[in-house]
XYZ file of C-alpha atoms in Angstrom:
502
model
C 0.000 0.000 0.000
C 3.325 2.808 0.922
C 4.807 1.788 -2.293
C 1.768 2.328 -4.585
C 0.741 5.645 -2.933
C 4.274 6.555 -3.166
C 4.343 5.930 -6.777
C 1.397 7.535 -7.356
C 2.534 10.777 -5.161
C 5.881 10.508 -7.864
C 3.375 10.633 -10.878
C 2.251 13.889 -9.933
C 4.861 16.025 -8.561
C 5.521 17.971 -11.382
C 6.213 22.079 -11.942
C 4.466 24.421 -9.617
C 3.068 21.255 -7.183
C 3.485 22.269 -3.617
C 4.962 20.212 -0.677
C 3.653 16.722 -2.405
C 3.466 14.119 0.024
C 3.550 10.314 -0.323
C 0.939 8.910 1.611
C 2.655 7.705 4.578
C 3.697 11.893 5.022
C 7.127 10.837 3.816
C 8.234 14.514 1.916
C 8.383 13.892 -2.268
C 10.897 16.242 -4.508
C 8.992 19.091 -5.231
C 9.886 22.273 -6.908
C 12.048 24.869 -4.926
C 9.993 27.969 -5.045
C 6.809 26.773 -3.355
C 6.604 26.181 0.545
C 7.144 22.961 1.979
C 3.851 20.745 3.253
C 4.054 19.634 6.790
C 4.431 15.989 7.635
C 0.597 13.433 8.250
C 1.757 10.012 9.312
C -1.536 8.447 8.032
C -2.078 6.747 5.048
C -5.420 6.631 2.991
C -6.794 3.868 1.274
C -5.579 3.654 -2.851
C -8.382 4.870 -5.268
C -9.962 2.451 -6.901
C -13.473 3.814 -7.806
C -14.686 5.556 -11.051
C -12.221 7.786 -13.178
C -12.325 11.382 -12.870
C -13.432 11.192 -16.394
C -16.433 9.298 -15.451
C -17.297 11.811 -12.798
C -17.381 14.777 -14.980
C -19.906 12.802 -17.507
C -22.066 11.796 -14.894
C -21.641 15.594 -13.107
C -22.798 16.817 -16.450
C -25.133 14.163 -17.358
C -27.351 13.684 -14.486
C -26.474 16.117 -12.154
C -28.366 19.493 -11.647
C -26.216 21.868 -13.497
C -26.312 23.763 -10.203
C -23.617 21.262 -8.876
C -21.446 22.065 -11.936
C -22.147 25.777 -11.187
C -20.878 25.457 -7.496
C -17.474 24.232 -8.438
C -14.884 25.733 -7.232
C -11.991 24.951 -9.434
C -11.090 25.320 -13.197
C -9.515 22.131 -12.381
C -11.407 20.246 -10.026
C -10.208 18.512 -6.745
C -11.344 15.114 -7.174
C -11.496 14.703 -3.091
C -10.857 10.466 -1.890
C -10.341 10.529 1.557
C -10.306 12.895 4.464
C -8.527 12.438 7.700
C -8.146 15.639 10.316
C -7.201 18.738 8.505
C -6.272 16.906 5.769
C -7.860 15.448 2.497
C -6.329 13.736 -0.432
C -7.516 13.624 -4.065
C -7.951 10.503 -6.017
C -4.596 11.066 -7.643
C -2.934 10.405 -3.970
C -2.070 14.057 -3.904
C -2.683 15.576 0.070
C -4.093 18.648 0.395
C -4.121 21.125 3.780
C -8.277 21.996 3.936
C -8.988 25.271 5.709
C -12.598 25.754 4.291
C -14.183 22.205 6.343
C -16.491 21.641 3.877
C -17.924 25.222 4.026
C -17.061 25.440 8.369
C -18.611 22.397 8.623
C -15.936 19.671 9.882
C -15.318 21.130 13.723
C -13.143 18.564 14.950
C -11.656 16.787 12.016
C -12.574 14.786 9.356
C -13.138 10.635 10.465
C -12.230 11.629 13.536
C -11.893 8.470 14.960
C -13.660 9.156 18.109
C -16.791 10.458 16.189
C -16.781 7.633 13.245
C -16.688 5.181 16.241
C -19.636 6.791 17.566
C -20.721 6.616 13.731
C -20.492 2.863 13.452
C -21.862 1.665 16.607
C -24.629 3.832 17.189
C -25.604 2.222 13.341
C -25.361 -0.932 14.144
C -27.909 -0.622 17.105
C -30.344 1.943 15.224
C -29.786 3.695 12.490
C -33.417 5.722 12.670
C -36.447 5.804 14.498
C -38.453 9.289 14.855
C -39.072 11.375 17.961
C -42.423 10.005 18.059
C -40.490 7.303 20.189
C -38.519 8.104 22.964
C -35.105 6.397 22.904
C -31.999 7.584 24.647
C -29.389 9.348 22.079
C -32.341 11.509 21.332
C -32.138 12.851 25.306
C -28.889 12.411 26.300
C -27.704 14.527 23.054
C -30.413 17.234 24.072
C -29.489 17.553 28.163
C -26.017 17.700 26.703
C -26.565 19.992 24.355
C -28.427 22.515 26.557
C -25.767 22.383 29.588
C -23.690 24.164 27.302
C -25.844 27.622 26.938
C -26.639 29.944 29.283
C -30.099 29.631 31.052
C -33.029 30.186 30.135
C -31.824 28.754 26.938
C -32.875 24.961 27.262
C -35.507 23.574 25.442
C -33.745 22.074 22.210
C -35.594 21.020 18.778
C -33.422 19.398 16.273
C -33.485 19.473 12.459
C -31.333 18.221 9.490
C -29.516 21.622 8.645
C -29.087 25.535 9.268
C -31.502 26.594 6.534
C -34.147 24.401 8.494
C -33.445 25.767 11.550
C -33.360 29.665 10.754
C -36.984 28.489 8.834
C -38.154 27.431 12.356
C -36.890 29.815 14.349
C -38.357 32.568 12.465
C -42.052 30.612 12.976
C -41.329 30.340 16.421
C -40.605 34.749 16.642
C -44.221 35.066 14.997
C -45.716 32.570 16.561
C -44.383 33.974 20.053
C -45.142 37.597 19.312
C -47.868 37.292 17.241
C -45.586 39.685 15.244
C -44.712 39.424 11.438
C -41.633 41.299 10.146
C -37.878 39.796 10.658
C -35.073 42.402 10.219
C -31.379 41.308 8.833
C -28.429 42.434 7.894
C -27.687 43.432 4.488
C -24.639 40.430 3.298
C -26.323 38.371 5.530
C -26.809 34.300 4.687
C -29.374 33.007 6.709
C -30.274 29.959 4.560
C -31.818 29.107 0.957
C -35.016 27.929 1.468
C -38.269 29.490 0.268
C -38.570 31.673 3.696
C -35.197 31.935 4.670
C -34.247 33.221 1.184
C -35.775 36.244 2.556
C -33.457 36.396 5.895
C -30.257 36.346 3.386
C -29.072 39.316 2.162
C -27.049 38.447 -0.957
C -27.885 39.030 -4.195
C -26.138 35.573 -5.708
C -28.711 33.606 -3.925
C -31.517 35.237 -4.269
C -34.178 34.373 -7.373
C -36.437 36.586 -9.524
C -39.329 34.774 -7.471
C -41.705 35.980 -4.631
C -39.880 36.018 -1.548
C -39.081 36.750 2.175
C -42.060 38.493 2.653
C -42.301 40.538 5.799
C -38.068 40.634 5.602
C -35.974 43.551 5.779
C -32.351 44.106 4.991
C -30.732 46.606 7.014
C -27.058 48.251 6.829
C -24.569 46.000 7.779
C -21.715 47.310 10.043
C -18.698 46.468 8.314
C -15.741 48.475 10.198
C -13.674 48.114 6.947
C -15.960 48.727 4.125
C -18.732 50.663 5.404
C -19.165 54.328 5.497
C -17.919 54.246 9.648
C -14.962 52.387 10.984
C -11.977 53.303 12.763
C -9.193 50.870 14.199
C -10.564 50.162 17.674
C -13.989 49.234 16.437
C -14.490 45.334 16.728
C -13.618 41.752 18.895
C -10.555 40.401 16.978
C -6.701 40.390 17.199
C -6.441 43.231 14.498
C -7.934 45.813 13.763
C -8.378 48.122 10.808
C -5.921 49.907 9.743
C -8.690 52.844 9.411
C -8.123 56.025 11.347
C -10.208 56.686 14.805
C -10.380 59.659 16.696
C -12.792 58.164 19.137
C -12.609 58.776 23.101
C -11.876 55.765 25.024
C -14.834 53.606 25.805
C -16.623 55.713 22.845
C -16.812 54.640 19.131
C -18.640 56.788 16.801
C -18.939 53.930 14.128
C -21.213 52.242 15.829
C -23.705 55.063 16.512
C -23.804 55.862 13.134
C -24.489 52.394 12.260
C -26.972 52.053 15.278
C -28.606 54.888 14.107
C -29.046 53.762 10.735
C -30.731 50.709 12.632
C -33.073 52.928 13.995
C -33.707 54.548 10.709
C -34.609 51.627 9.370
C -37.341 51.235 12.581
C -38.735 54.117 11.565
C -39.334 53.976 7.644
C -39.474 50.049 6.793
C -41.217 47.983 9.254
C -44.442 48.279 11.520
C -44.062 49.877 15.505
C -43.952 45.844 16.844
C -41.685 43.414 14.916
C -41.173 39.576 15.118
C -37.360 39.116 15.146
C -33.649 40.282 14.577
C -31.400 37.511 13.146
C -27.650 38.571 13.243
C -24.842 35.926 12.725
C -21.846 36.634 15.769
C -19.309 37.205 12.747
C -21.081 37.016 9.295
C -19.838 33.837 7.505
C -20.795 33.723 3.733
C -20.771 37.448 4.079
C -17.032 37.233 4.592
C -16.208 37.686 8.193
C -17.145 40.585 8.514
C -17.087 41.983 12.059
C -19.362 44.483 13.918
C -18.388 47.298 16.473
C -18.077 45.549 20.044
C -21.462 46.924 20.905
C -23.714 46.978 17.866
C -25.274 43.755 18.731
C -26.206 44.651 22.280
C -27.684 48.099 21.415
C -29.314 46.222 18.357
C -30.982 43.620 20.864
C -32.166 46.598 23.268
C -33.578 48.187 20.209
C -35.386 45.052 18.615
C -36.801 44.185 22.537
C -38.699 47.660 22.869
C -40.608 46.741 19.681
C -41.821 44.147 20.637
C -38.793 41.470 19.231
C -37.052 38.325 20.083
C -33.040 38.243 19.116
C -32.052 35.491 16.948
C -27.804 34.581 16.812
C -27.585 32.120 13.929
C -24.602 30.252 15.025
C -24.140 27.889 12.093
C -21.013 28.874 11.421
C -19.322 30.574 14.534
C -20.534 28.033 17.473
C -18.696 25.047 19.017
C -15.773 26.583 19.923
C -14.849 28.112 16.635
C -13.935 32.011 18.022
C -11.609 30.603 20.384
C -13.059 33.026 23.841
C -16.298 31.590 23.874
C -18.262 28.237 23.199
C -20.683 30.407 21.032
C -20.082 33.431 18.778
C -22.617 35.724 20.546
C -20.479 35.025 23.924
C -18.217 37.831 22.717
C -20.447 40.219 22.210
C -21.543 40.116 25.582
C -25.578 39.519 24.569
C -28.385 36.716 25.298
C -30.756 35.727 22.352
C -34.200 34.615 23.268
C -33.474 31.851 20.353
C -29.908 30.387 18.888
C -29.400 28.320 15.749
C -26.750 25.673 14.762
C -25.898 23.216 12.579
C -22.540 22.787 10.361
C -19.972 21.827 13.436
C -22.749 20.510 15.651
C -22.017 16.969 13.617
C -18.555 17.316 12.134
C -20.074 17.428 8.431
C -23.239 15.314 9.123
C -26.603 16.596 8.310
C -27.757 18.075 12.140
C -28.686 21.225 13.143
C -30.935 22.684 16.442
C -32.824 25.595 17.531
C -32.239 26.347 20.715
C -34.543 28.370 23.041
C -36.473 29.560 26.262
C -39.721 27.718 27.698
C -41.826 30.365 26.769
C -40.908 30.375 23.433
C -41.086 26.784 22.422
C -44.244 26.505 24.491
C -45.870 29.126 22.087
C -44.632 26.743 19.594
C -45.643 23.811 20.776
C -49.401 25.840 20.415
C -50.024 23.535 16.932
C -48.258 20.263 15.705
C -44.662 20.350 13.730
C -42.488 17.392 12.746
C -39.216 16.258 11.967
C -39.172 13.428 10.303
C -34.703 12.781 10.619
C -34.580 15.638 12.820
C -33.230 14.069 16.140
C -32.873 10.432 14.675
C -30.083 8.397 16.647
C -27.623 8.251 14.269
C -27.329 12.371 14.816
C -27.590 12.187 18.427
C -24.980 9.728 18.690
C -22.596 11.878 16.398
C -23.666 15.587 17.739
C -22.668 13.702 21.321
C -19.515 12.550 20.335
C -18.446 15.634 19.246
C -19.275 17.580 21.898
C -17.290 14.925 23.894
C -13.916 15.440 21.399
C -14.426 19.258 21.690
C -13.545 19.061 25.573
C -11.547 16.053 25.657
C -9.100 17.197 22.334
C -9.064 21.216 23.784
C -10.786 22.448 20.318
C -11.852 25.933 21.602
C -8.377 26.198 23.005
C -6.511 25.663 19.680
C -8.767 27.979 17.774
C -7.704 30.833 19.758
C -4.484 30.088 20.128
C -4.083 28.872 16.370
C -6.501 31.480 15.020
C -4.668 34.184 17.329
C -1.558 33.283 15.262
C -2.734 32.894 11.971
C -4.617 35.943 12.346
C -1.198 38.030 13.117
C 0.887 36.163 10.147
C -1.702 37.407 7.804
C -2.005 40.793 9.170
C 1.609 40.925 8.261
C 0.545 40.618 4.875
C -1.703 42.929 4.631
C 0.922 45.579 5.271
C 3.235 43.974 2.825
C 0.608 43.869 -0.066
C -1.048 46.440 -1.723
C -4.261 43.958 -3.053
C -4.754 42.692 0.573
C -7.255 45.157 2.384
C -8.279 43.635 5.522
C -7.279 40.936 7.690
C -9.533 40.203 10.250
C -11.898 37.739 12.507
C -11.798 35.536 15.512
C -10.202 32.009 16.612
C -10.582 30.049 13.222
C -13.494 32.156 11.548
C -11.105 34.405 9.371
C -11.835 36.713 6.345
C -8.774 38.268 4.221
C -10.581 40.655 1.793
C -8.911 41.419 -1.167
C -8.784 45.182 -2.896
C -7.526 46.825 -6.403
C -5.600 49.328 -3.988
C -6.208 50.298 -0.050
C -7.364 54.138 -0.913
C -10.553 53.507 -2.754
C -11.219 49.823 -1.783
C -12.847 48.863 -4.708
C -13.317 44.595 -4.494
C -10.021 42.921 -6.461
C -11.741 41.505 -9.674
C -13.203 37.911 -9.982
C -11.031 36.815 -12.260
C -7.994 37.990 -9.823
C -9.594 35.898 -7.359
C -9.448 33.033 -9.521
C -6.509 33.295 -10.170
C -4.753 33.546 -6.663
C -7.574 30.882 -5.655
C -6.723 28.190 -7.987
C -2.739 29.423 -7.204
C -3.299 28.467 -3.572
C -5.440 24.985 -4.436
C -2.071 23.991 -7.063
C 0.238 24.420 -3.865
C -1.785 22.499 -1.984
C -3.708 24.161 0.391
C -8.044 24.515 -0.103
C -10.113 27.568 1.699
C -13.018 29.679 0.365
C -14.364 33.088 -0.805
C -17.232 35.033 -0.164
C -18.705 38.753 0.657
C -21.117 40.519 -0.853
C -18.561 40.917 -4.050
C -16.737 37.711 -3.934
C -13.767 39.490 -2.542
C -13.311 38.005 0.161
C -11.145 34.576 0.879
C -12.452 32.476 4.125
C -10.473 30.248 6.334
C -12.112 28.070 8.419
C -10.538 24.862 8.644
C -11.559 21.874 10.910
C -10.279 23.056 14.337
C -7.579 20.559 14.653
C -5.054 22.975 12.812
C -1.511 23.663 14.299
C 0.998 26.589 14.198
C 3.214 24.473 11.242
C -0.040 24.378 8.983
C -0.609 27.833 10.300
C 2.539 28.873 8.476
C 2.830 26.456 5.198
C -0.956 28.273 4.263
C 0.909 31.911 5.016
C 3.575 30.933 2.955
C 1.345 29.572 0.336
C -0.664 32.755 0.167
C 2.363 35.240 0.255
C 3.433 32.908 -3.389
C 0.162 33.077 -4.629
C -0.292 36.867 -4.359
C 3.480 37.339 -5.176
C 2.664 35.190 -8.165
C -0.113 37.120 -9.063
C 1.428 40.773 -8.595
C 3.840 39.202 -10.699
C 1.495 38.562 -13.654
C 0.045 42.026 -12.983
């Protein structure tokens, strides 16, 4: 098995390959101008399945040509097998993943504890419904619950974030007897038919009928809003924005509080349903708030009448580093939180979480789930709560996240294209610019390039923002300092490379 995925890591290490590994982790030749990968001791299995030729027929055959439209890569990685922070492509080629499957895979990919978990909890019972009570179902829930704050305890779980947001958003009119749900604008709240109306994006939104009674207010970005200075938000660095503020004062964030209150008074009704805010926006590019925009926003949306909504999809379980859950650091308490993504290490689970009151005004009619708390999840969701605490997760995402937030910060002075740096623990945006004075969003087809640059040395993360500007790292939270470094290497080449070209 070494010698074959050895021989197959030696077919591909050709010009511009990055740190090739064989599969044992044993270092291949590999050309002298892009950073060396760090050593994995495991090796996968060989590929034997379908060629990638097959794939791409099929893809295009039978596929919606939405999947086709998704992916990422003029030249596609052909993903085999996934261990930790690592995944390797059919070819036998390792690559360093700092996107998780979109923030999805928390504490590693097969981590063994959780696929143990996996594989026995499937060979007792793979599903029965809630209908039943059986005891993953409430042990996962008590679990669940004893990490958030009271009154936040009565759990309801579904099969992903876009479900969840779609309940709790029934649950705020149901409770208020309210209608209209306020967001921010580069929001992504989910792409269902009601939660298409919570996200704030123009890419996934349809010339259709929809999010009725939903309005988009201004988001406050520090960096590329109107208001910002260099004290404004909860992260390791700041802008590099000028502030004149007093201590324990920041003008951004009345500005963008009053514009909040603006909105109160021209776009909705005097009594509202609900505010949904994500902790640190995810598909919107990390983009950070002033420290107390959410607090004065949750004062604000309580007076009329509101419940507070932190969609936690992407930023819970640890991934900030300071706090279990992303609205933690902004010192607040929703009446309702939302998860999915990490809460099952890439399987389909997610969970509204909320007070007594509220779920009993749900609990007024009949709703049901048919997966939605099926054993299988329970077992998984508990096992990775378990390998959270027992592997220190939190703990490495601020320490690692601290760290790779600083070496990338260093970048941004050294680079005239790189804007902003910024984030918390492992949810990290790097938002790419023409030039720093006018800020105008570096081209798509810049971001290609440097994208695919980055994927060809070996290393996988994301983009996003309103513009596409915007490259996201959020790797499973396994990470350490030596990957830390290989992906700021990688990126100082690939923007090197591509100043270079320009």
């Amino acid at each position: 098995m070494m010698r074959a995925a050895t021989r197959l890591a030696a077919r591909f290490n050709g010009p511009g390959v990055a740190g090739l590994h064989s599969a044992g982790g044993a270092l291949s030749q590999r050309s002298p101008d892009v950073p060396q990968m760090p050593p994995c001791g495991f090796t996968p299995e060989e590929y034997r399945g379908m060629s990638k030729e097959q794939m791409l027929a099929i893809r295009t055959r039978a596929c919606n040509p939405m999947t086709t439209k998704v992916t990422h890569y003029k030249k596609p990685v052909f993903v085999h097998q996934g261990h930790m922070q690592w995944l390797w492509d059919v070819d036998g080629r390792r690559y360093l993943d700092l996107f998780a499957g979109v923030a999805t895979v928390s504490v590693g990919h097969c981590h063994p504890k959780v696929a143990a978990a996996a594989e026995q909890q499937a060979k007792r019972l793979w599903h029965t419904t809630s209908i039943y009570p059986h005891a993953p179902l409430h042990e996962y829930c008590e679990k669940l619950a004893s990490h958030l704050p009271e009154p936040l305890q009565a759990v309801y779980l579904t099969n992903s974030g876009s479900e969840a947001n779609d309940l709790a958003m029934l649950m705020a009119r149901l409770h208020t007897g309210n209608f209209d749900v306020i967001t921010l604008r580069g929001s992504y709240h989910g792409g269902g038919p009601q939660t298409l109306g919570l996200t704030s994006n123009a890419a996934y939104k349809y010339p259709i009928a929809n999010g009725f009674g939903c309005t988009n207010t201004m988001c406050p970005d520090v960096f590329r809003g109107p208001w910002g200075g260099s004290h404004c938000r909860d992260s390791p660095v700041q802008t590099t924005r000028d502030c004149s503020c007093a201590p324990g004062h920041c003008v951004a964030n009345e500005h963008y509080i009053g514009q909040l209150k603006e909105t109160f008074d021209t776009s909705v009704p005097r009594r509202i349903a609900a505010f949904f805010g994500e902790p640190i926006q995810g598909v919107g590019g990390a983009v950070q708030y002033p420290n107390n925009y959410l607090k004065e926003a949750f004062q604000l949306v309580r007076e009329r009448g509101g419940v507070c909504i932190a969609d936690e999809v992407q930023t819970g379980f640890g991934r900030t580093g300071s706090h279990f859950w992303g609205f933690q650091g902004h010192d607040v308490m929703p009446d309702i939180v939302t998860m999915a993504k990490g809460i099952g290490n890439g399987f389909p689970m997610g969970a509204v979480v909320t007070t007594p009151e509220i779920a009993a005004s749900f609990a007024t009619g009949v709703h049901f789930n048919t997966f939605g708390g099926n054993p299988l999840a329970c077992a998984i969701g508990s096992s990775v709560l378990d390998s959270i605490r027992e592997d220190g997760t939190q703990q490495i995402s601020l320490r690692v996240g601290t760290y790779l937030l600083t070496r990338l910060a260093q970048l941004r002075d050294k680079y005239e294209v790189v804007g902003d740096v910024r984030g918390k623990g492992l949810m990290i945006g790097v938002e790419m610019v023409k030039d720093k004075v006018s800020k105008e969003p570096l081209s798509p087809e810049a971001m290609n390039e440097i994208f695919e640059d980055i994927k060809d040395m070996g290393v996988l993360i994301g983009k996003g923002g309103v513009y596409g500007q915007t490259f996201r790292i959020k790797p499973p939270m396994c990470i350490t300092k030596e990957d830390a470094d290989f992906f700021v290497a990688v990126f100082d080449r690939s923007i090197h490379n591509y100043m270079d070209r320009r």
